[in-house]
PDB file of C-alpha atoms in Angstrom:
ATOM      1  CA  ARG A   1      22.036  27.853 -57.770  1.00  0.00           C
ATOM      2  CA  LEU A   2      20.183  25.665 -56.066  1.00  0.00           C
ATOM      3  CA  LEU A   3      21.288  25.145 -52.057  1.00  0.00           C
ATOM      4  CA  THR A   4      20.190  21.899 -50.313  1.00  0.00           C
ATOM      5  CA  SER A   5      20.591  20.850 -46.801  1.00  0.00           C
ATOM      6  CA  ARG A   6      20.025  17.604 -45.026  1.00  0.00           C
ATOM      7  CA  ARG A   7      18.329  18.123 -41.911  1.00  0.00           C
ATOM      8  CA  ALA A   8      20.442  15.449 -38.801  1.00  0.00           C
ATOM      9  CA  PRO A   9      18.666  13.442 -37.564  1.00  0.00           C
ATOM     10  CA  ARG A  10      16.815  13.627 -34.730  1.00  0.00           C
ATOM     11  CA  GLU A  11      18.347  12.113 -31.265  1.00  0.00           C
ATOM     12  CA  GLN A  12      16.520   9.545 -29.766  1.00  0.00           C
ATOM     13  CA  PRO A  13      16.692   9.110 -26.150  1.00  0.00           C
ATOM     14  CA  VAL A  14      18.745   6.402 -25.034  1.00  0.00           C
ATOM     15  CA  ALA A  15      16.711   3.667 -22.811  1.00  0.00           C
ATOM     16  CA  PRO A  16      18.408   1.821 -19.787  1.00  0.00           C
ATOM     17  CA  PHE A  17      19.675  -1.283 -21.095  1.00  0.00           C
ATOM     18  CA  SER A  18      18.488  -3.140 -17.894  1.00  0.00           C
ATOM     19  CA  TYR A  19      15.367  -2.416 -15.390  1.00  0.00           C
ATOM     20  CA  TYR A  20      15.535  -3.549 -11.711  1.00  0.00           C
ATOM     21  CA  PHE A  21      11.901  -4.522 -10.378  1.00  0.00           C
ATOM     22  CA  PRO A  22      13.048  -5.938  -6.566  1.00  0.00           C
ATOM     23  CA  CYS A  23       9.549  -7.233  -4.535  1.00  0.00           C
ATOM     24  CA  GLN A  24      10.920  -8.707  -1.497  1.00  0.00           C
ATOM     25  CA  ARG A  25       7.229  -9.383  -0.215  1.00  0.00           C
ATOM     26  CA  TRP A  26       4.774 -12.355  -0.431  1.00  0.00           C
ATOM     27  CA  LEU A  27       2.074 -13.128  -2.940  1.00  0.00           C
ATOM     28  CA  ALA A  28       0.363 -15.131  -0.786  1.00  0.00           C
ATOM     29  CA  VAL A  29      -3.240 -14.901   0.230  1.00  0.00           C
ATOM     30  CA  GLU A  30      -1.953 -15.857   3.985  1.00  0.00           C
ATOM     31  CA  GLU A  31       1.384 -13.564   4.420  1.00  0.00           C
ATOM     32  CA  ASP A  32       1.779 -10.039   4.165  1.00  0.00           C
ATOM     33  CA  ASP A  33      -1.489  -7.784   2.842  1.00  0.00           C
ATOM     34  CA  GLY A  34      -2.598 -11.218   1.072  1.00  0.00           C
ATOM     35  CA  GLN A  35      -2.185  -9.759  -2.355  1.00  0.00           C
ATOM     36  CA  ILE A  36      -1.015 -12.310  -4.787  1.00  0.00           C
ATOM     37  CA  VAL A  37      -0.289  -9.661  -7.783  1.00  0.00           C
ATOM     38  CA  ARG A  38       1.898  -6.488  -7.221  1.00  0.00           C
ATOM     39  CA  GLU A  39       2.747  -3.334  -9.114  1.00  0.00           C
ATOM     40  CA  LEU A  40       6.196  -2.906  -9.442  1.00  0.00           C
ATOM     41  CA  VAL A  41       8.033  -0.219 -10.711  1.00  0.00           C
ATOM     42  CA  PRO A  42      11.915   0.279 -11.447  1.00  0.00           C
ATOM     43  CA  VAL A  43      14.644   1.027  -9.239  1.00  0.00           C
ATOM     44  CA  ASP A  44      18.353   2.595  -9.274  1.00  0.00           C
ATOM     45  CA  GLU A  45      20.603  -0.427 -10.372  1.00  0.00           C
ATOM     46  CA  ALA A  46      22.269   1.008  -6.580  1.00  0.00           C
ATOM     47  CA  PHE A  47      19.341  -0.346  -4.810  1.00  0.00           C
ATOM     48  CA  VAL A  48      19.900  -4.353  -5.868  1.00  0.00           C
ATOM     49  CA  LYS A  49      23.438  -4.389  -6.140  1.00  0.00           C
ATOM     50  CA  LYS A  50      25.065  -5.174  -2.870  1.00  0.00           C
ATOM     51  CA  ASP A  51      28.680  -3.666  -2.603  1.00  0.00           C
ATOM     52  CA  SER A  52      31.335  -3.555  -0.048  1.00  0.00           C
ATOM     53  CA  GLU A  53      30.517   0.757   0.479  1.00  0.00           C
ATOM     54  CA  ASN A  54      26.981  -0.015   1.730  1.00  0.00           C
ATOM     55  CA  ASP A  55      27.578  -2.940   3.747  1.00  0.00           C
ATOM     56  CA  GLY A  56      24.746  -4.509   2.215  1.00  0.00           C
ATOM     57  CA  GLN A  57      22.327  -2.114   3.651  1.00  0.00           C
ATOM     58  CA  SER A  58      20.897  -1.437  -0.055  1.00  0.00           C
ATOM     59  CA  LEU A  59      19.385  -5.006   0.511  1.00  0.00           C
ATOM     60  CA  ALA A  60      17.599  -3.661   3.499  1.00  0.00           C
ATOM     61  CA  THR A  61      16.285  -0.749   1.480  1.00  0.00           C
ATOM     62  CA  LEU A  62      14.671  -2.765  -1.230  1.00  0.00           C
ATOM     63  CA  GLY A  63      11.422  -1.648  -1.911  1.00  0.00           C
ATOM     64  CA  LEU A  64      11.637   1.515  -0.089  1.00  0.00           C
ATOM     65  CA  GLU A  65      11.972   3.729  -3.128  1.00  0.00           C
ATOM     66  CA  GLN A  66       9.123   2.187  -4.957  1.00  0.00           C
ATOM     67  CA  LYS A  67       6.832   2.380  -1.774  1.00  0.00           C
ATOM     68  CA  ALA A  68       7.306   6.147  -1.858  1.00  0.00           C
ATOM     69  CA  LYS A  69       6.156   6.418  -5.610  1.00  0.00           C
ATOM     70  CA  SER A  70       3.180   4.211  -4.842  1.00  0.00           C
ATOM     71  CA  THR A  71      -0.332   5.065  -3.618  1.00  0.00           C
ATOM     72  CA  THR A  72      -1.771   3.073  -0.854  1.00  0.00           C
ATOM     73  CA  TYR A  73      -5.862   2.695  -0.674  1.00  0.00           C
ATOM     74  CA  THR A  74      -8.001   1.634   2.247  1.00  0.00           C
ATOM     75  CA  VAL A  75     -10.424   0.032   0.565  1.00  0.00           C
ATOM     76  CA  LYS A  76     -14.175  -0.791   2.670  1.00  0.00           C
ATOM     77  CA  VAL A  77     -16.453  -2.621   1.330  1.00  0.00           C
ATOM     78  CA  LYS A  78     -20.199  -2.639   3.136  1.00  0.00           C
ATOM     79  CA  THR A  79     -22.565  -6.051   1.764  1.00  0.00           C
ATOM     80  CA  GLY A  80     -26.268  -5.184   2.516  1.00  0.00           C
ATOM     81  CA  ASP A  81     -27.866  -6.334   5.061  1.00  0.00           C
ATOM     82  CA  LYS A  82     -30.143  -8.495   3.435  1.00  0.00           C
ATOM     83  CA  LYS A  83     -31.153 -12.169   3.352  1.00  0.00           C
ATOM     84  CA  ASN A  84     -28.617 -14.115   1.162  1.00  0.00           C
ATOM     85  CA  ALA A  85     -26.704 -10.407   0.540  1.00  0.00           C
ATOM     86  CA  GLY A  86     -23.256 -12.096   1.755  1.00  0.00           C
ATOM     87  CA  THR A  87     -21.126 -14.525  -0.887  1.00  0.00           C
ATOM     88  CA  ASP A  88     -18.247 -16.984  -1.121  1.00  0.00           C
ATOM     89  CA  ALA A  89     -17.253 -15.935  -4.801  1.00  0.00           C
ATOM     90  CA  ASN A  90     -14.045 -14.041  -5.486  1.00  0.00           C
ATOM     91  CA  VAL A  91     -14.344 -10.474  -5.248  1.00  0.00           C
ATOM     92  CA  SER A  92     -11.849  -8.315  -7.431  1.00  0.00           C
ATOM     93  CA  ILE A  93     -11.891  -4.365  -8.117  1.00  0.00           C
ATOM     94  CA  THR A  94     -10.465  -2.088 -10.348  1.00  0.00           C
ATOM     95  CA  LEU A  95      -9.764   1.388  -9.523  1.00  0.00           C
ATOM     96  CA  TYR A  96      -9.214   4.343 -12.679  1.00  0.00           C
ATOM     97  CA  GLY A  97      -7.507   7.297 -12.261  1.00  0.00           C
ATOM     98  CA  SER A  98      -7.197  10.433 -14.584  1.00  0.00           C
ATOM     99  CA  LYS A  99      -3.415   8.548 -15.345  1.00  0.00           C
ATOM    100  CA  ASP A 100      -4.402   5.011 -15.306  1.00  0.00           C
ATOM    101  CA  ASP A 101      -5.912   2.320 -13.288  1.00  0.00           C
ATOM    102  CA  THR A 102      -4.864   0.137 -10.832  1.00  0.00           C
ATOM    103  CA  GLY A 103      -5.469  -3.298 -13.184  1.00  0.00           C
ATOM    104  CA  ILE A 104      -7.823  -6.213 -11.320  1.00  0.00           C
ATOM    105  CA  VAL A 105      -7.044  -6.352  -7.788  1.00  0.00           C
ATOM    106  CA  GLY A 106      -8.282  -9.633  -5.526  1.00  0.00           C
ATOM    107  CA  LEU A 107      -9.598  -8.361  -2.483  1.00  0.00           C
ATOM    108  CA  LYS A 108      -8.306 -11.737  -0.800  1.00  0.00           C
ATOM    109  CA  ALA A 109      -7.648 -11.228   3.016  1.00  0.00           C
ATOM    110  CA  SER A 110      -9.639  -8.904   4.941  1.00  0.00           C
ATOM    111  CA  LYS A 111      -8.247  -6.777   7.791  1.00  0.00           C
ATOM    112  CA  ILE A 112     -11.373  -7.252  10.169  1.00  0.00           C
ATOM    113  CA  ASN A 113     -13.136 -10.182   9.306  1.00  0.00           C
ATOM    114  CA  LYS A 114     -11.480 -13.912   8.832  1.00  0.00           C
ATOM    115  CA  ASN A 115     -15.232 -14.630   6.510  1.00  0.00           C
ATOM    116  CA  LYS A 116     -15.309 -12.022   4.437  1.00  0.00           C
ATOM    117  CA  PHE A 117     -18.742 -10.364   2.687  1.00  0.00           C
ATOM    118  CA  GLU A 118     -21.003 -11.532   5.084  1.00  0.00           C
ATOM    119  CA  ARG A 119     -24.312 -10.279   5.518  1.00  0.00           C
ATOM    120  CA  GLY A 120     -24.428  -6.475   7.104  1.00  0.00           C
ATOM    121  CA  LYS A 121     -20.279  -6.339   7.849  1.00  0.00           C
ATOM    122  CA  VAL A 122     -17.540  -4.232   6.449  1.00  0.00           C
ATOM    123  CA  ASP A 123     -14.841  -5.524   5.476  1.00  0.00           C
ATOM    124  CA  GLU A 124     -11.290  -3.733   4.903  1.00  0.00           C
ATOM    125  CA  PHE A 125      -8.328  -4.554   2.546  1.00  0.00           C
ATOM    126  CA  THR A 126      -5.456  -2.496   1.443  1.00  0.00           C
ATOM    127  CA  VAL A 127      -4.533  -1.801  -2.266  1.00  0.00           C
ATOM    128  CA  GLU A 128      -1.006  -0.276  -3.592  1.00  0.00           C
ATOM    129  CA  SER A 129      -0.511   1.083  -7.111  1.00  0.00           C
ATOM    130  CA  VAL A 130       1.618   3.368  -8.875  1.00  0.00           C
ATOM    131  CA  ASP A 131       0.469   6.886  -8.807  1.00  0.00           C
ATOM    132  CA  ILE A 132      -2.846   6.666 -10.852  1.00  0.00           C
ATOM    133  CA  GLY A 133      -3.760  10.085 -10.390  1.00  0.00           C
ATOM    134  CA  ASP A 134      -7.311  11.393  -9.545  1.00  0.00           C
ATOM    135  CA  LEU A 135      -9.777   8.580  -8.764  1.00  0.00           C
ATOM    136  CA  LYS A 136     -12.569   8.637 -10.940  1.00  0.00           C
ATOM    137  CA  LYS A 137     -14.489   5.217 -10.665  1.00  0.00           C
ATOM    138  CA  ILE A 138     -13.808   1.344  -9.581  1.00  0.00           C
ATOM    139  CA  LYS A 139     -15.364  -1.564 -11.200  1.00  0.00           C
ATOM    140  CA  ILE A 140     -16.484  -4.278  -8.678  1.00  0.00           C
ATOM    141  CA  GLY A 141     -17.187  -7.551  -9.252  1.00  0.00           C
ATOM    142  CA  HIS A 142     -16.853 -11.281  -8.941  1.00  0.00           C
ATOM    143  CA  ASP A 143     -16.196 -14.898 -10.469  1.00  0.00           C
ATOM    144  CA  ASN A 144     -19.179 -15.964  -9.401  1.00  0.00           C
ATOM    145  CA  LYS A 145     -17.837 -19.358  -8.613  1.00  0.00           C
ATOM    146  CA  GLY A 146     -18.957 -21.379  -4.826  1.00  0.00           C
ATOM    147  CA  ASN A 147     -21.704 -22.428  -3.503  1.00  0.00           C
ATOM    148  CA  SER A 148     -23.731 -18.973  -2.513  1.00  0.00           C
ATOM    149  CA  THR A 149     -22.330 -16.203  -5.299  1.00  0.00           C
ATOM    150  CA  GLY A 150     -25.058 -14.059  -5.128  1.00  0.00           C
ATOM    151  CA  TRP A 151     -23.977 -10.390  -3.660  1.00  0.00           C
ATOM    152  CA  PHE A 152     -25.898  -7.533  -2.641  1.00  0.00           C
ATOM    153  CA  LEU A 153     -23.119  -4.854  -2.480  1.00  0.00           C
ATOM    154  CA  GLU A 154     -24.107  -1.514  -0.172  1.00  0.00           C
ATOM    155  CA  TRP A 155     -21.022   1.003  -0.888  1.00  0.00           C
ATOM    156  CA  VAL A 156     -17.218   1.014  -1.041  1.00  0.00           C
ATOM    157  CA  GLU A 157     -15.069   3.015   0.620  1.00  0.00           C
ATOM    158  CA  ILE A 158     -11.843   4.064  -0.687  1.00  0.00           C
ATOM    159  CA  ASP A 159      -9.143   6.363   1.675  1.00  0.00           C
ATOM    160  CA  ALA A 160      -5.924   7.910  -0.134  1.00  0.00           C
ATOM    161  CA  PRO A 161      -3.843   9.510   1.997  1.00  0.00           C
ATOM    162  CA  SER A 162      -1.234  10.230  -0.280  1.00  0.00           C
ATOM    163  CA  LEU A 163      -3.865  12.483  -2.442  1.00  0.00           C
ATOM    164  CA  GLY A 164      -5.549  13.654   1.014  1.00  0.00           C
ATOM    165  CA  GLN A 165      -9.375  11.619  -0.107  1.00  0.00           C
ATOM    166  CA  CYS A 166     -11.566   9.807   1.190  1.00  0.00           C
ATOM    167  CA  LEU A 167     -14.273   8.618  -1.340  1.00  0.00           C
ATOM    168  CA  LYS A 168     -17.529   6.503  -1.115  1.00  0.00           C
ATOM    169  CA  PHE A 169     -18.838   4.840  -3.902  1.00  0.00           C
ATOM    170  CA  PRO A 170     -22.704   3.872  -3.009  1.00  0.00           C
ATOM    171  CA  CYS A 171     -24.152   0.634  -4.868  1.00  0.00           C
ATOM    172  CA  GLY A 172     -27.170  -0.620  -2.852  1.00  0.00           C
ATOM    173  CA  ARG A 173     -27.520  -3.270  -5.484  1.00  0.00           C
ATOM    174  CA  TRP A 174     -27.229  -7.113  -6.228  1.00  0.00           C
ATOM    175  CA  LEU A 175     -24.383  -8.593  -8.122  1.00  0.00           C
ATOM    176  CA  ASP A 176     -26.223 -11.601  -8.970  1.00  0.00           C
ATOM    177  CA  LYS A 177     -27.286 -13.409 -12.156  1.00  0.00           C
ATOM    178  CA  SER A 178     -30.713 -14.003 -10.782  1.00  0.00           C
ATOM    179  CA  GLU A 179     -31.209 -10.501  -9.383  1.00  0.00           C
ATOM    180  CA  ASP A 180     -31.811  -6.850 -11.279  1.00  0.00           C
ATOM    181  CA  ASP A 181     -30.197  -6.761 -14.289  1.00  0.00           C
ATOM    182  CA  GLY A 182     -28.499 -10.162 -13.827  1.00  0.00           C
ATOM    183  CA  ALA A 183     -24.919  -7.931 -13.681  1.00  0.00           C
ATOM    184  CA  ILE A 184     -21.950  -9.975 -11.487  1.00  0.00           C
ATOM    185  CA  GLU A 185     -19.772  -6.649 -11.755  1.00  0.00           C
ATOM    186  CA  ARG A 186     -20.274  -3.384 -12.152  1.00  0.00           C
ATOM    187  CA  ILE A 187     -19.227   0.431 -12.599  1.00  0.00           C
ATOM    188  CA  ILE A 188     -19.271   2.517  -9.941  1.00  0.00           C
ATOM    189  CA  PHE A 189     -18.669   6.450  -9.734  1.00  0.00           C
ATOM    190  CA  PRO A 190     -18.240   7.964  -6.332  1.00  0.00           C
ATOM    191  CA  ALA A 191     -20.502  10.549  -4.731  1.00  0.00           C
ATOM    192  CA  GLU A 192     -19.050  13.871  -4.499  1.00  0.00           C
ATOM    193  CA  LEU A 193     -21.433  14.792  -1.530  1.00  0.00           C
ATOM    194  CA  GLN A 194     -20.030  12.201   0.437  1.00  0.00           C
ATOM    195  CA  THR A 195     -16.047  12.835  -0.786  1.00  0.00           C
ATOM    196  CA  THR A 196     -14.171  13.907   2.548  1.00  0.00           C
ATOM    197  CA  GLU A 197     -10.787  15.722   1.797  1.00  0.00           C
ATOM    198  CA  TYR A 198      -7.976  16.633   3.723  1.00  0.00           C
ATOM    199  CA  ILE A 199      -4.332  17.730   3.569  1.00  0.00           C
ATOM    200  CA  PRO A 200      -2.573  14.646   2.112  1.00  0.00           C
ATOM    201  CA  PHE A 201       0.237  12.733   3.466  1.00  0.00           C
ATOM    202  CA  VAL A 202       3.854  12.776   2.360  1.00  0.00           C
ATOM    203  CA  PRO A 203       5.782  10.038   3.464  1.00  0.00           C
ATOM    204  CA  TYR A 204       8.527   9.856   5.855  1.00  0.00           C
ATOM    205  CA  GLU A 205      11.368   6.879   5.702  1.00  0.00           C
ATOM    206  CA  ILE A 206      11.612   5.784   8.957  1.00  0.00           C
ATOM    207  CA  THR A 207      15.350   4.018  10.218  1.00  0.00           C
ATOM    208  CA  VAL A 208      15.984   2.498  13.056  1.00  0.00           C
ATOM    209  CA  TYR A 209      19.442   1.528  14.763  1.00  0.00           C
ATOM    210  CA  THR A 210      19.348  -1.334  16.876  1.00  0.00           C
ATOM    211  CA  SER A 211      22.400  -1.479  19.727  1.00  0.00           C
ATOM    212  CA  ASP A 212      25.436  -3.563  19.560  1.00  0.00           C
ATOM    213  CA  ILE A 213      25.116  -5.272  22.829  1.00  0.00           C
ATOM    214  CA  PHE A 214      24.249  -7.965  24.440  1.00  0.00           C
ATOM    215  CA  GLY A 215      20.487  -9.132  23.963  1.00  0.00           C
ATOM    216  CA  ALA A 216      19.945  -5.706  22.017  1.00  0.00           C
ATOM    217  CA  GLY A 217      17.500  -6.806  19.888  1.00  0.00           C
ATOM    218  CA  THR A 218      13.641  -7.905  19.799  1.00  0.00           C
ATOM    219  CA  ASP A 219      11.000 -10.646  18.457  1.00  0.00           C
ATOM    220  CA  ALA A 220       8.200  -7.731  19.933  1.00  0.00           C
ATOM    221  CA  ASP A 221       6.324  -5.606  17.994  1.00  0.00           C
ATOM    222  CA  VAL A 222       7.638  -2.598  17.516  1.00  0.00           C
ATOM    223  CA  PHE A 223       5.419   0.458  17.136  1.00  0.00           C
ATOM    224  CA  ILE A 224       5.970   4.215  16.069  1.00  0.00           C
ATOM    225  CA  VAL A 225       3.748   7.150  16.239  1.00  0.00           C
ATOM    226  CA  LEU A 226       4.824  10.514  14.892  1.00  0.00           C
ATOM    227  CA  TYR A 227       3.862  14.016  16.481  1.00  0.00           C
ATOM    228  CA  GLY A 228       3.600  16.819  14.570  1.00  0.00           C
ATOM    229  CA  SER A 229       2.528  20.896  15.574  1.00  0.00           C
ATOM    230  CA  ASP A 230      -1.255  21.581  16.728  1.00  0.00           C
ATOM    231  CA  GLY A 231      -1.043  18.174  18.316  1.00  0.00           C
ATOM    232  CA  ILE A 232      -1.890  16.035  15.253  1.00  0.00           C
ATOM    233  CA  CYS A 233      -0.118  12.740  15.133  1.00  0.00           C
ATOM    234  CA  THR A 234      -0.181   9.557  13.512  1.00  0.00           C
ATOM    235  CA  GLN A 235      -1.682   6.583  14.370  1.00  0.00           C
ATOM    236  CA  GLN A 236       0.082   3.849  15.880  1.00  0.00           C
ATOM    237  CA  LYS A 237       1.625   1.899  13.111  1.00  0.00           C
ATOM    238  CA  SER A 238       3.413  -1.664  13.774  1.00  0.00           C
ATOM    239  CA  LEU A 239       6.620  -1.459  11.677  1.00  0.00           C
ATOM    240  CA  CYS A 240       6.406  -4.882  11.168  1.00  0.00           C
ATOM    241  CA  LEU A 241       3.633  -6.426   8.931  1.00  0.00           C
ATOM    242  CA  ASN A 242       3.447  -9.914  10.773  1.00  0.00           C
ATOM    243  CA  LYS A 243       5.734 -12.508  12.895  1.00  0.00           C
ATOM    244  CA  ARG A 244       8.315 -13.231  10.215  1.00  0.00           C
ATOM    245  CA  GLU A 245       8.843 -10.061  10.100  1.00  0.00           C
ATOM    246  CA  GLN A 246       9.617  -9.615  13.783  1.00  0.00           C
ATOM    247  CA  ARG A 247      11.393 -12.170  13.975  1.00  0.00           C
ATOM    248  CA  MET A 248      13.716 -11.037  10.901  1.00  0.00           C
ATOM    249  CA  TYR A 249      14.187  -6.922  12.321  1.00  0.00           C
ATOM    250  CA  PHE A 250      15.633  -5.374  15.171  1.00  0.00           C
ATOM    251  CA  GLU A 251      18.135  -7.681  15.773  1.00  0.00           C
ATOM    252  CA  ARG A 252      21.676  -6.633  17.293  1.00  0.00           C
ATOM    253  CA  ASN A 253      23.349  -3.991  16.063  1.00  0.00           C
ATOM    254  CA  SER A 254      21.045  -4.003  12.462  1.00  0.00           C
ATOM    255  CA  VAL A 255      19.704  -1.359  10.475  1.00  0.00           C
ATOM    256  CA  ASN A 256      16.026  -1.254   9.430  1.00  0.00           C
ATOM    257  CA  GLN A 257      14.016   0.962   6.901  1.00  0.00           C
ATOM    258  CA  PHE A 258      10.373   1.385   6.998  1.00  0.00           C
ATOM    259  CA  ILE A 259       7.938   4.055   5.135  1.00  0.00           C
ATOM    260  CA  VAL A 260       5.096   5.891   7.445  1.00  0.00           C
ATOM    261  CA  GLU A 261       2.572   8.459   6.337  1.00  0.00           C
ATOM    262  CA  ASP A 262       3.777  11.983   7.840  1.00  0.00           C
ATOM    263  CA  VAL A 263       2.037  14.612  10.121  1.00  0.00           C
ATOM    264  CA  GLY A 264       3.464  18.031   7.995  1.00  0.00           C
ATOM    265  CA  ASP A 265       6.455  19.447   7.444  1.00  0.00           C
ATOM    266  CA  ILE A 266       7.606  19.495  11.352  1.00  0.00           C
ATOM    267  CA  ILE A 267       8.187  16.603  13.464  1.00  0.00           C
ATOM    268  CA  GLU A 268       7.822  17.626  17.011  1.00  0.00           C
ATOM    269  CA  LYS A 269       8.756  14.154  18.727  1.00  0.00           C
ATOM    270  CA  ILE A 270       8.149  10.683  18.297  1.00  0.00           C
ATOM    271  CA  ARG A 271       6.793   7.345  20.407  1.00  0.00           C
ATOM    272  CA  ILE A 272       8.357   4.588  19.709  1.00  0.00           C
ATOM    273  CA  GLY A 273       8.652   0.612  21.623  1.00  0.00           C
ATOM    274  CA  HIS A 274       6.787  -2.523  21.457  1.00  0.00           C
ATOM    275  CA  THR A 275       3.749  -4.672  22.807  1.00  0.00           C
ATOM    276  CA  GLY A 276       6.246  -6.581  24.897  1.00  0.00           C
ATOM    277  CA  GLY A 277       5.402 -10.556  25.343  1.00  0.00           C
ATOM    278  CA  GLY A 278       7.180 -13.345  23.673  1.00  0.00           C
ATOM    279  CA  LEU A 279      10.842 -14.719  24.736  1.00  0.00           C
ATOM    280  CA  ASN A 280      13.221 -12.008  23.485  1.00  0.00           C
ATOM    281  CA  SER A 281      10.842  -8.725  23.996  1.00  0.00           C
ATOM    282  CA  GLY A 282      13.181  -6.653  25.526  1.00  0.00           C
ATOM    283  CA  TRP A 283      15.074  -3.988  23.117  1.00  0.00           C
ATOM    284  CA  HIS A 284      17.880  -2.014  23.242  1.00  0.00           C
ATOM    285  CA  LEU A 285      17.190   1.175  20.557  1.00  0.00           C
ATOM    286  CA  ASP A 286      20.049   3.256  20.067  1.00  0.00           C
ATOM    287  CA  ARG A 287      18.790   5.657  17.645  1.00  0.00           C
ATOM    288  CA  VAL A 288      16.039   6.714  14.756  1.00  0.00           C
ATOM    289  CA  ALA A 289      16.404   8.672  12.008  1.00  0.00           C
ATOM    290  CA  ILE A 290      13.653  10.135  10.301  1.00  0.00           C
ATOM    291  CA  ARG A 291      13.890  11.547   6.535  1.00  0.00           C
ATOM    292  CA  ARG A 292      10.880  13.077   4.484  1.00  0.00           C
ATOM    293  CA  LEU A 293      10.556  11.748   0.796  1.00  0.00           C
ATOM    294  CA  LEU A 294       9.782  14.071  -1.449  1.00  0.00           C
ATOM    295  CA  PRO A 295       7.122  13.387  -4.328  1.00  0.00           C
ATOM    296  CA  ASN A 296      10.201  12.040  -6.641  1.00  0.00           C
ATOM    297  CA  GLY A 297      11.134   9.728  -4.147  1.00  0.00           C
ATOM    298  CA  LYS A 298      14.193  11.593  -3.081  1.00  0.00           C
TER     299      LYS A 298
END
């Protein structure tokens, strides 16, 4: 007698019905970090739904879960010190990692110079991305639009605190249709001997509670410094990105949350204050809570 059996169908993983991608940031050259394109990762529904139990505080924490999952790169770009080395064209960059790439990111607003990519100058930009793994190469180029488009790129330096690496990408060539090989974009690999490695930073979630007394709020530029063991400390970091956020945050009886890179496993003290100035600079701070975020964003 032949016995036959039917294999039970393999259960397929159930996909969620809904995905939530909060942003609550500017996509504008003149605001925030100057980017007009952002990568967003899904977060739990609780982060975007307001209910009576959380008094709306989940709205104040929008994007923190995403921030903890993302990597922030500081990108420095050196234009060569040659005649006509600067460019007025729109420059963009793509970072390629062992897991993924960032996609094309426009380098819109330099943190250092109002007129970016001028002869002999270094410009600095911020690029945020979901985890792309170890950085392997970059592609940088321009759209050849404008009056003076040809560009001599000396080098690109990329610092990734969450990876504990600062990599140098030497170029020393023209990105110009009428110079060199005529290319206006190049793929560049890091110089191993110029790579700096250090202990990777892990983000901390900073929760700031402003007191519930008359005149407690402030519109001043609030900053924080975290001090770890052995004299290690973070740089003085403004908690607001711009004056608009200064007006929005640190109101009377408010709770505001931020992400700050860490100084290790132990925080011995913090320094928090503001730069003064403005009509409503005085601030009554109730308390600060700090929570180290694990790599999975919990």
